[in-house]
């Protein structure tokens, strides 16, 4: 699959772009980079980007104020591009896709291997949509802002170049992007690593009460509704805690449980290896996800939930 963006967009007057619902760093970065590239290549055309409001951590990125999040009515677009997902997962932007004269789908998800546009470019071995976009951009239109946005896209989808999807190509592209001399260190602190102080408090309390099972292979920690209220924490503040638990030495599987409402518990689970499949653990409670990352919910007593989850993991460990 190849795609000539110039040829596909040259006869259009209006171009719309969107990405997936709950847009992450790759989605926002690659969509904004694509928007800016098309605006520079075609200054006389209208190029608009529609995305749900990105998370607060992305507030300071270049061109953030150019994102349209209220999905107003528009005349049908001549070209409408869906990036980093298929055309089903675009939320309210679906109406633009449906009415557009020409649709293009640019993605890297293997689950969308065929693409859902009239024209498709899906590159499953690309670590991020940002990698696919970078390959489309003609060098003379590159600039510092586009470079920073694409670098963010690559960094976020690879866990800052540490997930197994990182390839030599990913790093070569990252190296080329760094030539543009943006402050990548600050950008990664602001958009990826920084956590609200409420998260520190939740983590501190969770660690004071951390429980180990099976010679330290399983770690479970939790936050009660009462503590959430005391700390003034919201659901967003629980983000990243389970990842921190997972990288504890000797731990194969980590679980972080928090009480959404009195008696309603939500568990996030992570596994470090094939020793524990957390998708299966989640499924036992009506949840699910991936082998290495999953979740589930439970209504009732916390101790029963912990005991039940630990038993599921224990059964898997015994079979190995
Ligand atoms: Mn992506």
Tab-separated table of C-alpha atoms and ligand atoms in Angstrom:
chain	number	residue	atom	x	y	z
A	1	UNK	CA	0.000	0.000	0.000
A	2	UNK	CA	1.225	3.456	-0.847
A	3	UNK	CA	-0.429	6.824	-0.752
A	4	UNK	CA	0.274	10.020	-2.716
A	5	UNK	CA	-1.244	12.671	-0.458
A	6	UNK	CA	-0.546	15.479	-2.918
A	7	UNK	CA	-2.337	13.709	-5.768
A	8	UNK	CA	-5.279	12.697	-3.561
A	9	UNK	CA	-5.803	16.170	-2.090
A	10	UNK	CA	-4.767	18.440	-4.958
A	11	UNK	CA	-8.275	18.829	-6.419
A	12	UNK	CA	-10.004	19.272	-3.061
A	13	UNK	CA	-11.024	22.620	-1.572
A	14	UNK	CA	-11.822	21.275	1.874
A	15	UNK	CA	-9.982	18.578	3.827
A	16	UNK	CA	-11.092	17.211	7.193
A	17	UNK	CA	-9.053	15.022	9.552
A	18	UNK	CA	-9.964	12.966	12.598
A	19	UNK	CA	-8.589	10.221	14.869
A	20	UNK	CA	-10.051	7.914	17.475
A	21	UNK	CA	-12.231	8.671	20.480
A	22	UNK	CA	-10.264	9.340	23.699
A	23	UNK	CA	-7.321	10.479	21.564
A	24	UNK	CA	-3.877	9.531	22.941
A	25	UNK	CA	-0.468	11.050	22.261
A	26	UNK	CA	0.063	9.192	18.987
A	27	UNK	CA	-3.384	10.095	17.713
A	28	UNK	CA	-3.178	13.790	18.625
A	29	UNK	CA	0.450	14.141	17.505
A	30	UNK	CA	0.031	12.435	14.148
A	31	UNK	CA	-3.271	14.182	13.347
A	32	UNK	CA	-1.878	17.638	14.179
A	33	UNK	CA	1.292	16.947	12.188
A	34	UNK	CA	-0.788	15.833	9.211
A	35	UNK	CA	-3.000	18.926	9.511
A	36	UNK	CA	-0.020	21.266	9.607
A	37	UNK	CA	1.671	19.511	6.693
A	38	UNK	CA	-1.440	19.778	4.490
A	39	UNK	CA	-1.914	23.454	5.449
A	40	UNK	CA	1.672	24.215	4.441
A	41	UNK	CA	1.460	22.244	1.215
A	42	UNK	CA	-1.942	23.749	0.273
A	43	UNK	CA	-2.171	27.231	1.879
A	44	UNK	CA	-5.300	28.055	-0.154
A	45	UNK	CA	-7.292	25.041	1.054
A	46	UNK	CA	-9.358	24.637	4.226
A	47	UNK	CA	-7.813	21.936	6.442
A	48	UNK	CA	-9.581	21.193	9.738
A	49	UNK	CA	-8.910	18.675	12.521
A	50	UNK	CA	-11.726	17.253	14.646
A	51	UNK	CA	-10.889	15.345	17.834
A	52	UNK	CA	-12.441	14.822	21.229
A	53	UNK	CA	-10.824	17.012	23.878
A	54	UNK	CA	-7.339	15.537	24.536
A	55	UNK	CA	-6.224	14.840	28.117
A	56	UNK	CA	-4.877	17.751	30.167
A	57	UNK	CA	-1.273	16.534	29.879
A	58	UNK	CA	-1.298	17.506	26.188
A	59	UNK	CA	-2.339	21.113	26.894
A	60	UNK	CA	1.037	22.616	25.995
A	61	UNK	CA	1.847	20.875	22.702
A	62	UNK	CA	2.277	22.835	19.459
A	63	UNK	CA	-0.970	23.773	17.621
A	64	UNK	CA	-3.157	22.388	20.416
A	65	UNK	CA	-5.574	25.324	19.924
A	66	UNK	CA	-6.247	24.242	16.334
A	67	UNK	CA	-8.195	21.132	17.389
A	68	UNK	CA	-11.979	21.447	16.955
A	69	UNK	CA	-13.766	19.420	19.652
A	70	UNK	CA	-17.426	20.455	19.300
A	71	UNK	CA	-18.036	18.702	15.943
A	72	UNK	CA	-20.086	21.446	14.247
A	73	UNK	CA	-22.169	20.834	11.127
A	74	UNK	CA	-20.100	21.238	7.958
A	75	UNK	CA	-20.674	20.992	4.225
A	76	UNK	CA	-19.407	17.589	3.075
A	77	UNK	CA	-15.597	17.561	2.919
A	78	UNK	CA	-13.951	16.928	-0.446
A	79	UNK	CA	-11.425	14.728	1.340
A	80	UNK	CA	-11.778	13.301	4.846
A	81	UNK	CA	-8.858	11.496	6.500
A	82	UNK	CA	-9.126	9.088	9.431
A	83	UNK	CA	-5.779	8.596	11.201
A	84	UNK	CA	-4.628	6.049	13.855
A	85	UNK	CA	-7.877	4.048	13.797
A	86	UNK	CA	-10.637	2.681	11.582
A	87	UNK	CA	-13.665	4.751	10.597
A	88	UNK	CA	-15.887	3.065	13.208
A	89	UNK	CA	-14.028	4.436	16.242
A	90	UNK	CA	-14.177	8.143	15.455
A	91	UNK	CA	-17.197	9.117	17.565
A	92	UNK	CA	-19.031	12.232	16.408
A	93	UNK	CA	-16.664	12.707	13.443
A	94	UNK	CA	-18.400	9.761	11.818
A	95	UNK	CA	-20.843	12.176	10.147
A	96	UNK	CA	-17.999	13.891	8.242
A	97	UNK	CA	-16.643	10.534	7.104
A	98	UNK	CA	-20.054	9.407	5.873
A	99	UNK	CA	-20.756	12.538	3.838
A	100	UNK	CA	-17.240	13.102	2.439
A	101	UNK	CA	-16.648	12.819	-1.312
A	102	UNK	CA	-13.389	10.966	-0.802
A	103	UNK	CA	-12.200	9.155	2.321
A	104	UNK	CA	-8.655	8.162	3.272
A	105	UNK	CA	-7.659	5.897	6.169
A	106	UNK	CA	-4.100	6.030	7.515
A	107	UNK	CA	-3.357	3.609	10.356
A	108	UNK	CA	-0.938	1.132	11.941
A	109	UNK	CA	-3.313	-1.240	13.768
A	110	UNK	CA	-3.192	-4.804	12.491
A	111	UNK	CA	-6.875	-5.176	13.405
A	112	UNK	CA	-7.532	-2.608	10.645
A	113	UNK	CA	-5.197	-4.215	8.096
A	114	UNK	CA	-7.516	-3.622	5.103
A	115	UNK	CA	-8.404	-0.053	6.052
A	116	UNK	CA	-11.905	1.459	6.042
A	117	UNK	CA	-11.525	4.349	3.579
A	118	UNK	CA	-11.888	4.552	-0.200
A	119	UNK	CA	-8.102	4.877	-0.129
A	120	UNK	CA	-6.083	3.141	2.582
A	121	UNK	CA	-2.589	3.138	3.978
A	122	UNK	CA	-2.219	0.742	6.915
A	123	UNK	CA	1.287	-0.200	8.021
A	124	UNK	CA	0.995	-2.803	10.819
A	125	UNK	CA	4.748	-2.965	11.518
A	126	UNK	CA	4.840	0.770	12.254
A	127	UNK	CA	5.059	1.406	15.999
A	128	UNK	CA	2.909	4.536	15.763
A	129	UNK	CA	0.661	6.342	13.303
A	130	UNK	CA	3.291	9.073	13.551
A	131	UNK	CA	5.729	6.772	11.751
A	132	UNK	CA	3.321	6.335	8.855
A	133	UNK	CA	2.684	10.092	8.649
A	134	UNK	CA	6.415	10.872	8.746
A	135	UNK	CA	6.984	8.665	5.716
A	136	UNK	CA	4.347	10.667	3.776
A	137	UNK	CA	5.764	14.119	4.515
A	138	UNK	CA	7.978	15.750	1.916
A	139	UNK	CA	11.107	17.070	3.607
A	140	UNK	CA	10.737	20.694	2.494
A	141	UNK	CA	7.559	21.036	4.565
A	142	UNK	CA	9.048	19.648	7.790
A	143	UNK	CA	9.519	22.082	10.650
A	144	UNK	CA	10.128	22.159	14.398
A	145	UNK	CA	6.435	21.911	15.311
A	146	UNK	CA	5.716	18.971	13.023
A	147	UNK	CA	8.882	17.254	14.282
A	148	UNK	CA	7.874	17.686	17.938
A	149	UNK	CA	4.350	16.372	17.276
A	150	UNK	CA	5.624	13.298	15.436
A	151	UNK	CA	8.274	12.625	18.064
A	152	UNK	CA	5.549	12.728	20.701
A	153	UNK	CA	3.452	10.320	18.620
A	154	UNK	CA	6.345	7.824	18.407
A	155	UNK	CA	7.351	8.213	22.048
A	156	UNK	CA	3.842	7.743	23.444
A	157	UNK	CA	2.946	4.635	21.456
A	158	UNK	CA	6.267	2.970	22.328
A	159	UNK	CA	6.278	3.881	26.049
A	160	UNK	CA	9.179	6.209	25.205
A	161	UNK	CA	10.914	3.640	23.000
A	162	UNK	CA	10.766	0.737	25.423
A	163	UNK	CA	7.785	-1.419	24.323
A	164	UNK	CA	8.494	-4.381	22.034
A	165	UNK	CA	6.931	-2.526	19.062
A	166	UNK	CA	9.988	-0.222	18.882
A	167	UNK	CA	11.999	-1.025	15.724
A	168	UNK	CA	15.259	0.227	14.215
A	169	UNK	CA	13.048	2.293	11.855
A	170	UNK	CA	11.285	3.895	14.823
A	171	UNK	CA	14.624	4.999	16.251
A	172	UNK	CA	15.957	6.161	12.869
A	173	UNK	CA	12.867	8.336	12.406
A	174	UNK	CA	13.171	9.640	15.990
A	175	UNK	CA	16.811	10.541	15.256
A	176	UNK	CA	15.815	12.440	12.101
A	177	UNK	CA	13.106	14.288	14.033
A	178	UNK	CA	15.583	15.359	16.726
A	179	UNK	CA	17.486	17.309	14.047
A	180	UNK	CA	14.727	19.928	14.377
A	181	UNK	CA	15.864	20.862	17.877
A	182	UNK	CA	12.688	21.067	19.916
A	183	UNK	CA	12.805	20.537	23.693
A	184	UNK	CA	12.016	16.793	23.665
A	185	UNK	CA	12.980	16.295	27.293
A	186	UNK	CA	10.509	18.855	28.604
A	187	UNK	CA	7.827	17.698	26.179
A	188	UNK	CA	8.108	14.101	27.439
A	189	UNK	CA	8.041	15.218	31.075
A	190	UNK	CA	4.930	17.319	30.444
A	191	UNK	CA	3.003	14.938	28.202
A	192	UNK	CA	4.096	11.479	29.347
A	193	UNK	CA	5.848	11.223	32.700
A	194	UNK	CA	4.313	13.917	34.881
A	195	UNK	CA	1.568	12.860	37.286
A	196	UNK	CA	-0.772	14.881	39.468
A	197	UNK	CA	0.209	15.148	43.129
A	198	UNK	CA	-2.987	13.255	43.976
A	199	UNK	CA	-1.476	10.229	42.216
A	200	UNK	CA	1.525	10.379	44.560
A	201	UNK	CA	-0.808	10.231	47.546
A	202	UNK	CA	-2.797	7.311	46.134
A	203	UNK	CA	0.420	5.474	45.299
A	204	UNK	CA	1.916	6.142	48.742
A	205	UNK	CA	-1.120	4.742	50.529
A	206	UNK	CA	-1.388	1.805	48.139
A	207	UNK	CA	2.271	0.885	48.720
A	208	UNK	CA	1.973	1.089	52.505
A	209	UNK	CA	-0.532	-1.729	52.236
A	210	UNK	CA	0.906	-3.675	49.304
A	211	UNK	CA	0.299	-7.404	49.414
A	212	UNK	CA	2.522	-10.046	47.884
A	213	UNK	CA	1.492	-13.578	46.922
A	214	UNK	CA	3.299	-16.604	45.486
A	215	UNK	CA	6.876	-15.714	46.527
A	216	UNK	CA	6.415	-12.117	45.424
A	217	UNK	CA	5.273	-12.949	41.896
A	218	UNK	CA	1.890	-11.306	42.400
A	219	UNK	CA	1.485	-7.821	43.869
A	220	UNK	CA	-1.922	-6.391	44.718
A	221	UNK	CA	-2.534	-2.879	46.051
A	222	UNK	CA	-5.716	-0.854	46.399
A	223	UNK	CA	-7.360	2.491	47.120
A	224	UNK	CA	-10.673	2.807	48.967
A	225	UNK	CA	-13.448	5.252	48.096
A	226	UNK	CA	-12.902	6.897	51.465
A	227	UNK	CA	-9.272	7.626	50.590
A	228	UNK	CA	-10.203	8.870	47.117
A	229	UNK	CA	-12.489	11.399	48.826
A	230	UNK	CA	-9.907	12.402	51.451
A	231	UNK	CA	-7.215	12.979	48.846
A	232	UNK	CA	-9.602	14.703	46.446
A	233	UNK	CA	-8.622	12.244	43.722
A	234	UNK	CA	-10.619	11.362	40.633
A	235	UNK	CA	-10.446	8.323	38.391
A	236	UNK	CA	-7.831	10.073	36.185
A	237	UNK	CA	-5.465	10.290	39.167
A	238	UNK	CA	-5.259	6.476	39.336
A	239	UNK	CA	-3.521	6.408	35.920
A	240	UNK	CA	-0.042	4.857	35.847
A	241	UNK	CA	-0.173	3.330	39.341
A	242	UNK	CA	-0.456	-0.267	38.132
A	243	UNK	CA	2.536	0.285	35.814
A	244	UNK	CA	4.580	1.416	38.801
A	245	UNK	CA	3.560	-1.734	40.702
A	246	UNK	CA	4.441	-3.994	37.764
A	247	UNK	CA	8.100	-2.949	37.674
A	248	UNK	CA	8.676	-4.061	41.273
A	249	UNK	CA	11.530	-6.600	41.381
A	250	UNK	CA	10.361	-10.199	41.238
A	251	UNK	CA	6.792	-9.260	40.315
A	252	UNK	CA	5.296	-11.108	37.340
A	253	UNK	CA	1.802	-9.746	37.724
A	254	UNK	CA	0.530	-6.549	39.357
A	255	UNK	CA	-2.991	-5.482	40.196
A	256	UNK	CA	-4.272	-2.116	41.309
A	257	UNK	CA	-7.799	-1.964	42.629
A	258	UNK	CA	-9.743	1.194	43.398
A	259	UNK	CA	-13.210	1.749	44.732
A	260	UNK	CA	-15.217	3.753	42.183
A	261	UNK	CA	-18.256	4.020	44.446
A	262	UNK	CA	-18.847	2.349	47.818
A	263	UNK	CA	-18.679	-1.389	47.181
A	264	UNK	CA	-17.842	-1.008	43.445
A	265	UNK	CA	-14.265	-2.055	42.701
A	266	UNK	CA	-12.252	-1.716	39.527
A	267	UNK	CA	-9.033	-3.701	39.001
A	268	UNK	CA	-6.304	-2.843	36.492
A	269	UNK	CA	-3.933	-5.725	35.838
A	270	UNK	CA	-0.538	-5.982	34.196
A	271	UNK	CA	1.697	-8.938	33.463
A	272	UNK	CA	5.429	-8.844	32.774
A	273	UNK	CA	5.697	-12.166	30.927
A	274	UNK	CA	3.768	-15.107	29.508
A	275	UNK	CA	3.733	-16.647	32.994
A	276	UNK	CA	0.454	-14.883	33.758
A	277	UNK	CA	-2.239	-14.053	31.211
A	278	UNK	CA	-4.234	-11.223	32.751
A	279	UNK	CA	-6.826	-11.248	29.952
A	280	UNK	CA	-7.957	-14.616	31.364
A	281	UNK	CA	-8.043	-13.267	34.918
A	282	UNK	CA	-10.178	-10.353	33.735
A	283	UNK	CA	-12.527	-12.643	31.826
A	284	UNK	CA	-13.213	-14.605	35.025
A	285	UNK	CA	-14.869	-11.399	36.301
A	286	UNK	CA	-16.612	-10.377	33.093
A	287	UNK	CA	-13.823	-8.041	31.992
A	288	UNK	CA	-10.873	-8.668	29.733
A	289	UNK	CA	-8.302	-7.021	27.488
A	290	UNK	CA	-4.839	-8.086	26.367
A	291	UNK	CA	-2.591	-10.872	27.687
A	292	UNK	CA	-0.337	-8.325	29.376
A	293	UNK	CA	-2.863	-5.611	30.238
A	294	UNK	CA	-6.478	-6.030	31.261
A	295	UNK	CA	-9.149	-4.965	33.706
A	296	UNK	CA	-12.364	-6.017	35.406
A	297	UNK	CA	-14.918	-4.847	37.923
A	298	UNK	CA	-16.524	-6.363	41.006
A	299	UNK	CA	-19.341	-5.398	43.315
A	300	UNK	CA	-18.964	-6.543	46.902
A	301	UNK	CA	-16.325	-7.134	49.543
A	302	UNK	CA	-12.721	-6.106	48.783
A	303	UNK	CA	-11.148	-9.075	50.575
A	304	UNK	CA	-13.275	-11.497	48.553
A	305	UNK	CA	-12.208	-9.751	45.349
A	306	UNK	CA	-8.502	-9.865	46.259
A	307	UNK	CA	-8.744	-13.508	47.252
A	308	UNK	CA	-10.560	-14.397	44.029
A	309	UNK	CA	-8.093	-12.558	41.793
A	310	UNK	CA	-5.125	-14.139	43.593
A	311	UNK	CA	-6.655	-17.600	43.132
A	312	UNK	CA	-7.003	-17.031	39.378
A	313	UNK	CA	-3.330	-16.100	39.140
A	314	UNK	CA	-2.338	-18.994	41.401
A	315	UNK	CA	-4.107	-21.480	39.121
A	316	UNK	CA	-2.137	-20.146	36.159
A	317	UNK	CA	1.183	-20.263	38.005
A	318	UNK	CA	0.538	-23.847	39.090
A	319	UNK	CA	0.060	-24.971	35.521
A	320	UNK	CA	3.509	-23.640	34.487
B	1	LIG	MN1	-1.354	4.699	17.558
